[in-house]
């Protein structure tokens, strides 16, 4: 087999079957790390030959989520490139001559078996505890001969004729020699004229000059079929690398039906930073030479080596992701975090498309108060939403109300009296006068003195630091809120 020469070309080849799967980002990350290290091209190819599972909006979601993650492709359906089109449904003509050649050379044959017949055959094989697989009823028959037999369907499919001596081992860049099970006579062209994945992937990887096929380990069992197709068609073999699958703690495969974290959009909704998710996904499949847990994509590119990719299915530990996310939030500059908080509050509907200058200032002022406390950006609404709502719209939460003791009215009254005349509305002055009035004046322990004020001002039992929050909120609003709770308590 000839070796590929020249710059490396890798691809990710997702199927647009709904919300993009987190595995697509994971594959893209590893493909891209190698491409950027070697200075080659990264191709996004849309494998949309399964028309039954096709979903219209998922291609756009794919672009949006991968772009959000900073995983950028060089060629793709949206970008074009020298091997366009990059959508398999637009390449049907490309596959035809390959199928014809395989048929002419006797490596493939027509099969007219109806779905019902195939189903019965499989059930009979299972009942007899035989291995399941196509029984080659159609092999060697003309259409006329086959039409005489039961279970005939007008439109045939094309199947590969897997030889008895088909090679079942192949070399994997990550795993070395790999043994795969013997394949069935795989369908390569369906009755609807679309190729199956197996034919299309081989033809396109060849036609698009792909040098390394990096994909999930669930494709190991398909690789011998692909190797046969390459060999029969006289095409150079790419290198293969099968990444370990992402798994739940109980070792099951992460599926979109069972685990919300299988969906890439879930991570956006939860307020994870793209850099944290990238680091997390890298850590799942990779260990840095120095064992570092926090590293950037550039670090990964610099040190990338297939030998350092794990082969054991990594467990998807979201506590680790939270830890990383908190770390990345704390490492952002205040300006950067402010921008992300504003974007998040817009996403949550607390800020409009064009936030008022005052709201922007409020978020900026609140940024240092939440930076050390926040694990995910979706906490922003809860933590600083009280600063953005009008006083009369503030919702005082039930558990916050329930936390109030009998002395709450007296505390609120004393606070209003203390704060009303304050000319210098600064954190230090607010704190000093409230301490004087409540701790020294009413003799309440600091631990209890400020609870009612927090409930009045923020509507919650837990909030960012109280005096700082009051300063940001302003004199008038603070007093309005203290008095509102006071009158509510009667
Ligand atoms: N369309 C396949 C998938 O969605 C691509 C597998 C491959 O990379 O060869 O996983």
Short mmCIF file of C-alpha atoms in Angstrom, two decimals, residues 107-427:
data_model
loop_
_atom_site.label_atom_id
_atom_site.label_comp_id
_atom_site.label_asym_id
_atom_site.label_seq_id
_atom_site.Cartn_x
_atom_site.Cartn_y
_atom_site.Cartn_z
CA UNK A 107 -16.82 -7.94 -5.56
CA UNK A 108 -20.42 -6.89 -5.23
CA UNK A 109 -23.82 -8.27 -6.22
CA UNK A 110 -27.45 -7.22 -6.47
CA UNK A 111 -29.83 -8.32 -3.76
CA UNK A 112 -33.61 -8.22 -4.24
CA UNK A 113 -34.60 -9.60 -0.87
CA UNK A 114 -37.52 -7.76 0.67
CA UNK A 115 -37.25 -6.28 4.14
CA UNK A 116 -39.75 -8.89 5.36
CA UNK A 117 -37.66 -11.75 4.02
CA UNK A 118 -34.52 -10.38 5.66
CA UNK A 119 -36.40 -10.03 8.92
CA UNK A 120 -37.67 -13.64 8.76
CA UNK A 121 -34.20 -14.89 7.89
CA UNK A 122 -32.71 -13.09 10.88
CA UNK A 123 -35.37 -14.41 13.24
CA UNK A 124 -34.84 -17.95 12.00
CA UNK A 125 -31.08 -17.61 12.47
CA UNK A 126 -31.57 -16.30 15.97
CA UNK A 127 -34.03 -19.07 16.84
CA UNK A 128 -31.52 -21.66 15.60
CA UNK A 129 -28.76 -19.89 17.57
CA UNK A 130 -26.80 -19.39 14.36
CA UNK A 131 -24.74 -16.29 13.66
CA UNK A 132 -26.91 -13.72 11.91
CA UNK A 133 -25.95 -12.48 8.47
CA UNK A 134 -27.18 -12.39 4.92
CA UNK A 135 -27.61 -15.94 3.51
CA UNK A 136 -26.70 -14.96 -0.06
CA UNK A 137 -29.96 -16.09 -1.56
CA UNK A 138 -29.53 -13.56 -4.39
CA UNK A 139 -25.86 -14.18 -5.03
CA UNK A 140 -25.19 -15.59 -8.52
CA UNK A 141 -28.81 -15.17 -9.62
CA UNK A 142 -30.19 -13.01 -12.39
CA UNK A 143 -33.17 -10.80 -11.68
CA UNK A 144 -35.44 -13.28 -13.49
CA UNK A 145 -34.16 -16.24 -11.51
CA UNK A 146 -34.55 -14.42 -8.24
CA UNK A 147 -38.04 -13.14 -9.11
CA UNK A 148 -39.29 -16.76 -9.11
CA UNK A 149 -38.51 -17.07 -5.39
CA UNK A 150 -40.46 -15.63 -2.46
CA UNK A 151 -39.54 -12.36 -0.73
CA UNK A 152 -38.63 -10.55 -3.96
CA UNK A 153 -38.54 -6.77 -4.02
CA UNK A 154 -38.49 -4.80 -7.30
CA UNK A 155 -35.67 -2.40 -6.46
CA UNK A 156 -32.44 -4.12 -5.51
CA UNK A 157 -29.67 -3.09 -3.17
CA UNK A 158 -26.00 -3.82 -3.85
CA UNK A 159 -24.01 -5.90 -1.37
CA UNK A 160 -20.30 -6.53 -0.92
CA UNK A 161 -19.22 -10.14 -1.38
CA UNK A 162 -17.07 -10.67 1.68
CA UNK A 163 -14.52 -13.37 0.82
CA UNK A 164 -13.76 -16.20 3.24
CA UNK A 165 -10.20 -15.00 3.57
CA UNK A 166 -11.05 -11.32 4.16
CA UNK A 167 -8.33 -9.78 6.35
CA UNK A 168 -9.76 -9.01 9.77
CA UNK A 169 -6.81 -7.16 11.24
CA UNK A 170 -5.65 -3.66 10.54
CA UNK A 171 -3.13 -1.25 11.96
CA UNK A 172 -4.41 1.53 14.15
CA UNK A 173 -2.29 4.56 14.98
CA UNK A 174 -3.44 4.53 18.61
CA UNK A 175 -4.00 0.81 19.20
CA UNK A 176 -1.45 -0.98 17.02
CA UNK A 177 -2.71 -4.25 15.48
CA UNK A 178 -6.47 -4.50 15.90
CA UNK A 179 -8.65 -7.56 15.33
CA UNK A 180 -12.18 -7.01 14.15
CA UNK A 181 -15.02 -9.51 13.76
CA UNK A 182 -15.86 -11.03 10.37
CA UNK A 183 -18.29 -8.78 8.52
CA UNK A 184 -21.56 -9.72 6.87
CA UNK A 185 -22.20 -9.09 3.13
CA UNK A 186 -22.67 -5.39 3.79
CA UNK A 187 -25.11 -3.33 1.73
CA UNK A 188 -23.20 -0.56 -0.06
CA UNK A 189 -25.96 0.91 -2.24
CA UNK A 190 -29.48 1.19 -0.91
CA UNK A 191 -32.73 0.79 -2.82
CA UNK A 192 -33.23 4.58 -2.73
CA UNK A 193 -30.01 5.04 -4.73
CA UNK A 194 -28.09 6.41 -1.76
CA UNK A 195 -24.83 4.76 -0.80
CA UNK A 196 -24.53 3.42 2.71
CA UNK A 197 -22.01 4.93 5.08
CA UNK A 198 -19.46 2.21 4.28
CA UNK A 199 -19.18 2.93 0.59
CA UNK A 200 -19.54 6.70 0.87
CA UNK A 201 -16.92 7.00 3.61
CA UNK A 202 -14.32 5.13 1.58
CA UNK A 203 -15.01 6.95 -1.67
CA UNK A 204 -15.11 10.37 -0.03
CA UNK A 205 -12.08 9.86 2.17
CA UNK A 206 -10.21 8.87 -0.98
CA UNK A 207 -11.62 11.60 -3.22
CA UNK A 208 -11.03 14.26 -0.58
CA UNK A 209 -7.43 13.19 -0.04
CA UNK A 210 -7.94 12.24 3.61
CA UNK A 211 -4.67 10.94 5.05
CA UNK A 212 -5.85 9.99 8.56
CA UNK A 213 -9.27 8.62 9.44
CA UNK A 214 -9.77 9.49 13.10
CA UNK A 215 -13.11 8.37 14.51
CA UNK A 216 -14.79 6.66 17.45
CA UNK A 217 -14.01 3.09 18.45
CA UNK A 218 -17.55 2.03 17.48
CA UNK A 219 -16.27 1.98 13.89
CA UNK A 220 -13.52 -0.60 14.52
CA UNK A 221 -15.79 -3.43 13.42
CA UNK A 222 -16.47 -1.61 10.13
CA UNK A 223 -12.85 -1.00 9.25
CA UNK A 224 -12.20 -4.43 7.63
CA UNK A 225 -15.06 -3.71 5.20
CA UNK A 226 -13.48 -0.38 4.37
CA UNK A 227 -10.04 -1.97 3.93
CA UNK A 228 -11.57 -4.47 1.48
CA UNK A 229 -13.18 -1.66 -0.50
CA UNK A 230 -9.91 0.28 -0.67
CA UNK A 231 -8.09 -2.85 -1.82
CA UNK A 232 -10.66 -3.85 -4.46
CA UNK A 233 -10.78 -0.32 -5.82
CA UNK A 234 -6.99 -0.03 -5.84
CA UNK A 235 -7.02 3.03 -3.56
CA UNK A 236 -4.25 3.90 -1.09
CA UNK A 237 -5.18 3.16 2.52
CA UNK A 238 -5.36 6.13 4.88
CA UNK A 239 -4.08 5.70 8.42
CA UNK A 240 -6.76 4.75 10.93
CA UNK A 241 -7.07 5.94 14.52
CA UNK A 242 -10.01 4.90 16.68
CA UNK A 243 -10.60 7.09 19.70
CA UNK A 244 -12.06 5.64 22.90
CA UNK A 245 -15.77 6.29 23.24
CA UNK A 246 -17.02 8.66 25.87
CA UNK A 247 -18.84 6.69 28.53
CA UNK A 248 -21.15 7.21 31.47
CA UNK A 249 -19.90 6.24 34.92
CA UNK A 250 -21.61 2.83 34.48
CA UNK A 251 -19.55 2.35 31.28
CA UNK A 252 -22.55 2.67 28.95
CA UNK A 253 -22.21 4.71 25.79
CA UNK A 254 -23.35 8.31 26.15
CA UNK A 255 -26.59 8.63 24.25
CA UNK A 256 -28.66 11.69 23.49
CA UNK A 257 -31.82 9.90 24.53
CA UNK A 258 -30.58 9.10 28.02
CA UNK A 259 -28.11 11.80 28.92
CA UNK A 260 -28.70 15.52 28.34
CA UNK A 261 -24.92 16.02 28.43
CA UNK A 262 -24.68 14.08 25.17
CA UNK A 263 -26.00 17.20 23.42
CA UNK A 264 -23.51 19.92 22.64
CA UNK A 265 -26.15 22.61 23.07
CA UNK A 266 -26.61 21.44 26.68
CA UNK A 267 -23.13 22.74 27.53
CA UNK A 268 -24.03 26.15 26.14
CA UNK A 269 -27.28 26.20 28.09
CA UNK A 270 -25.45 25.27 31.28
CA UNK A 271 -23.01 28.12 30.92
CA UNK A 272 -19.80 26.24 30.33
CA UNK A 273 -17.03 28.23 28.72
CA UNK A 274 -15.82 26.86 25.40
CA UNK A 275 -12.23 26.83 26.64
CA UNK A 276 -13.26 24.76 29.68
CA UNK A 277 -15.20 22.27 27.57
CA UNK A 278 -12.29 21.95 25.16
CA UNK A 279 -9.93 21.26 28.04
CA UNK A 280 -12.37 18.75 29.50
CA UNK A 281 -12.81 16.88 26.21
CA UNK A 282 -9.06 16.84 25.67
CA UNK A 283 -8.48 15.49 29.17
CA UNK A 284 -10.94 12.66 28.54
CA UNK A 285 -8.84 11.21 25.76
CA UNK A 286 -5.41 12.61 26.38
CA UNK A 287 -2.72 13.00 29.00
CA UNK A 288 -0.14 15.73 28.78
CA UNK A 289 3.49 14.71 29.16
CA UNK A 290 3.73 16.55 32.49
CA UNK A 291 0.35 15.26 33.70
CA UNK A 292 -1.17 18.77 33.75
CA UNK A 293 -4.95 18.87 34.02
CA UNK A 294 -5.42 22.46 32.95
CA UNK A 295 -4.10 23.15 29.50
CA UNK A 296 -5.10 25.14 26.45
CA UNK A 297 -5.77 23.91 22.95
CA UNK A 298 -2.43 25.44 21.90
CA UNK A 299 -0.64 23.43 24.60
CA UNK A 300 -2.35 20.32 23.32
CA UNK A 301 -1.31 21.09 19.75
CA UNK A 302 2.28 21.64 20.82
CA UNK A 303 2.50 18.35 22.68
CA UNK A 304 0.17 16.25 20.59
CA UNK A 305 1.19 12.65 20.09
CA UNK A 306 -1.08 9.72 19.21
CA UNK A 307 0.89 7.64 21.72
CA UNK A 308 -0.55 9.76 24.51
CA UNK A 309 -4.18 9.09 23.54
CA UNK A 310 -5.93 6.73 25.97
CA UNK A 311 -7.47 3.55 24.72
CA UNK A 312 -9.67 2.98 27.75
CA UNK A 313 -13.13 4.55 27.56
CA UNK A 314 -12.92 7.76 29.56
CA UNK A 315 -15.67 8.42 32.10
CA UNK A 316 -17.60 11.57 31.60
CA UNK A 317 -17.16 13.23 34.98
CA UNK A 318 -19.13 16.46 35.02
CA UNK A 319 -17.76 17.41 38.46
CA UNK A 320 -14.41 17.69 36.77
CA UNK A 321 -15.92 19.92 34.11
CA UNK A 322 -17.45 22.15 36.81
CA UNK A 323 -14.07 22.40 38.49
CA UNK A 324 -12.39 23.34 35.22
CA UNK A 325 -15.11 25.82 34.37
CA UNK A 326 -14.76 27.59 37.73
CA UNK A 327 -11.04 27.71 37.15
CA UNK A 328 -11.44 29.26 33.70
CA UNK A 329 -14.00 31.78 34.95
CA UNK A 330 -11.57 32.91 37.65
CA UNK A 331 -8.79 33.26 35.09
CA UNK A 332 -10.73 35.59 32.79
CA UNK A 333 -10.03 39.30 32.81
CA UNK A 334 -12.86 41.31 34.36
CA UNK A 335 -13.73 42.85 31.00
CA UNK A 336 -13.93 39.48 29.35
CA UNK A 337 -16.11 38.04 32.10
CA UNK A 338 -18.37 41.11 31.96
CA UNK A 339 -18.92 40.56 28.23
CA UNK A 340 -19.73 36.91 28.78
CA UNK A 341 -22.09 37.72 31.64
CA UNK A 342 -23.90 40.27 29.50
CA UNK A 343 -24.23 37.71 26.70
CA UNK A 344 -25.49 35.13 29.16
CA UNK A 345 -28.06 37.51 30.68
CA UNK A 346 -29.24 38.30 27.17
CA UNK A 347 -29.58 34.57 26.52
CA UNK A 348 -31.64 34.30 29.71
CA UNK A 349 -33.82 37.23 28.67
CA UNK A 350 -32.77 39.47 31.57
CA UNK A 351 -31.09 41.89 29.20
CA UNK A 352 -32.29 42.94 25.77
CA UNK A 353 -30.32 42.78 22.55
CA UNK A 354 -28.94 46.24 23.18
CA UNK A 355 -28.54 46.54 26.95
CA UNK A 356 -28.90 50.01 28.46
CA UNK A 357 -25.63 51.65 29.40
CA UNK A 358 -26.66 51.52 33.05
CA UNK A 359 -27.27 47.77 32.93
CA UNK A 360 -23.91 47.25 31.33
CA UNK A 361 -22.31 49.28 34.10
CA UNK A 362 -24.15 47.27 36.74
CA UNK A 363 -22.90 43.99 35.31
CA UNK A 364 -19.40 45.42 35.12
CA UNK A 365 -19.54 46.49 38.76
CA UNK A 366 -20.93 43.11 39.82
CA UNK A 367 -18.34 41.10 37.91
CA UNK A 368 -15.67 41.02 40.63
CA UNK A 369 -18.34 40.07 43.18
CA UNK A 370 -19.32 36.92 41.31
CA UNK A 371 -16.07 35.95 39.63
CA UNK A 372 -14.78 33.88 42.55
CA UNK A 373 -18.19 32.40 43.39
CA UNK A 374 -19.42 31.28 40.04
CA UNK A 375 -19.00 27.78 38.60
CA UNK A 376 -21.18 28.15 35.50
CA UNK A 377 -22.45 31.21 33.68
CA UNK A 378 -26.05 30.04 34.07
CA UNK A 379 -25.77 31.14 37.70
CA UNK A 380 -25.57 34.77 36.56
CA UNK A 381 -29.32 35.37 36.53
CA UNK A 382 -29.70 34.04 40.06
CA UNK A 383 -26.65 35.84 41.40
CA UNK A 384 -27.01 39.29 39.89
CA UNK A 385 -30.49 39.37 38.41
CA UNK A 386 -31.67 41.38 41.44
CA UNK A 387 -29.45 44.25 40.30
CA UNK A 388 -31.17 44.38 36.92
CA UNK A 389 -34.85 44.18 37.83
CA UNK A 390 -36.98 47.16 38.74
CA UNK A 391 -37.57 47.48 42.47
CA UNK A 392 -41.25 46.59 42.23
CA UNK A 393 -40.44 43.49 40.13
CA UNK A 394 -38.07 41.99 42.67
CA UNK A 395 -39.27 38.55 43.66
CA UNK A 396 -38.57 37.63 47.26
CA UNK A 397 -38.14 33.89 47.30
CA UNK A 398 -40.20 31.79 49.69
CA UNK A 399 -37.29 30.29 51.55
CA UNK A 400 -35.82 33.76 51.99
CA UNK A 401 -39.07 34.99 53.56
CA UNK A 402 -39.23 31.93 55.74
CA UNK A 403 -35.75 32.63 57.07
CA UNK A 404 -36.84 35.92 58.65
CA UNK A 405 -37.03 36.07 62.45
CA UNK A 406 -39.36 38.15 64.62
CA UNK A 407 -36.83 40.95 64.82
CA UNK A 408 -36.85 41.52 61.05
CA UNK A 409 -39.19 44.58 61.15
CA UNK A 410 -37.03 46.25 63.79
CA UNK A 411 -33.87 45.47 61.83
CA UNK A 412 -35.33 46.91 58.65
CA UNK A 413 -36.54 50.04 60.41
CA UNK A 414 -33.14 50.63 61.96
CA UNK A 415 -31.41 50.06 58.62
CA UNK A 416 -33.65 52.55 56.83
CA UNK A 417 -33.01 55.14 59.53
CA UNK A 418 -29.28 54.57 59.33
CA UNK A 419 -29.01 54.62 55.56
CA UNK A 420 -31.43 57.41 54.75
CA UNK A 421 -29.11 60.31 55.62
CA UNK A 422 -25.99 58.72 54.15
CA UNK A 423 -24.34 61.18 51.76
CA UNK A 424 -21.36 59.06 50.80
CA UNK A 425 -22.91 55.95 49.24
CA UNK A 426 -19.91 53.68 49.37
CA UNK A 427 -19.48 50.10 50.54
#
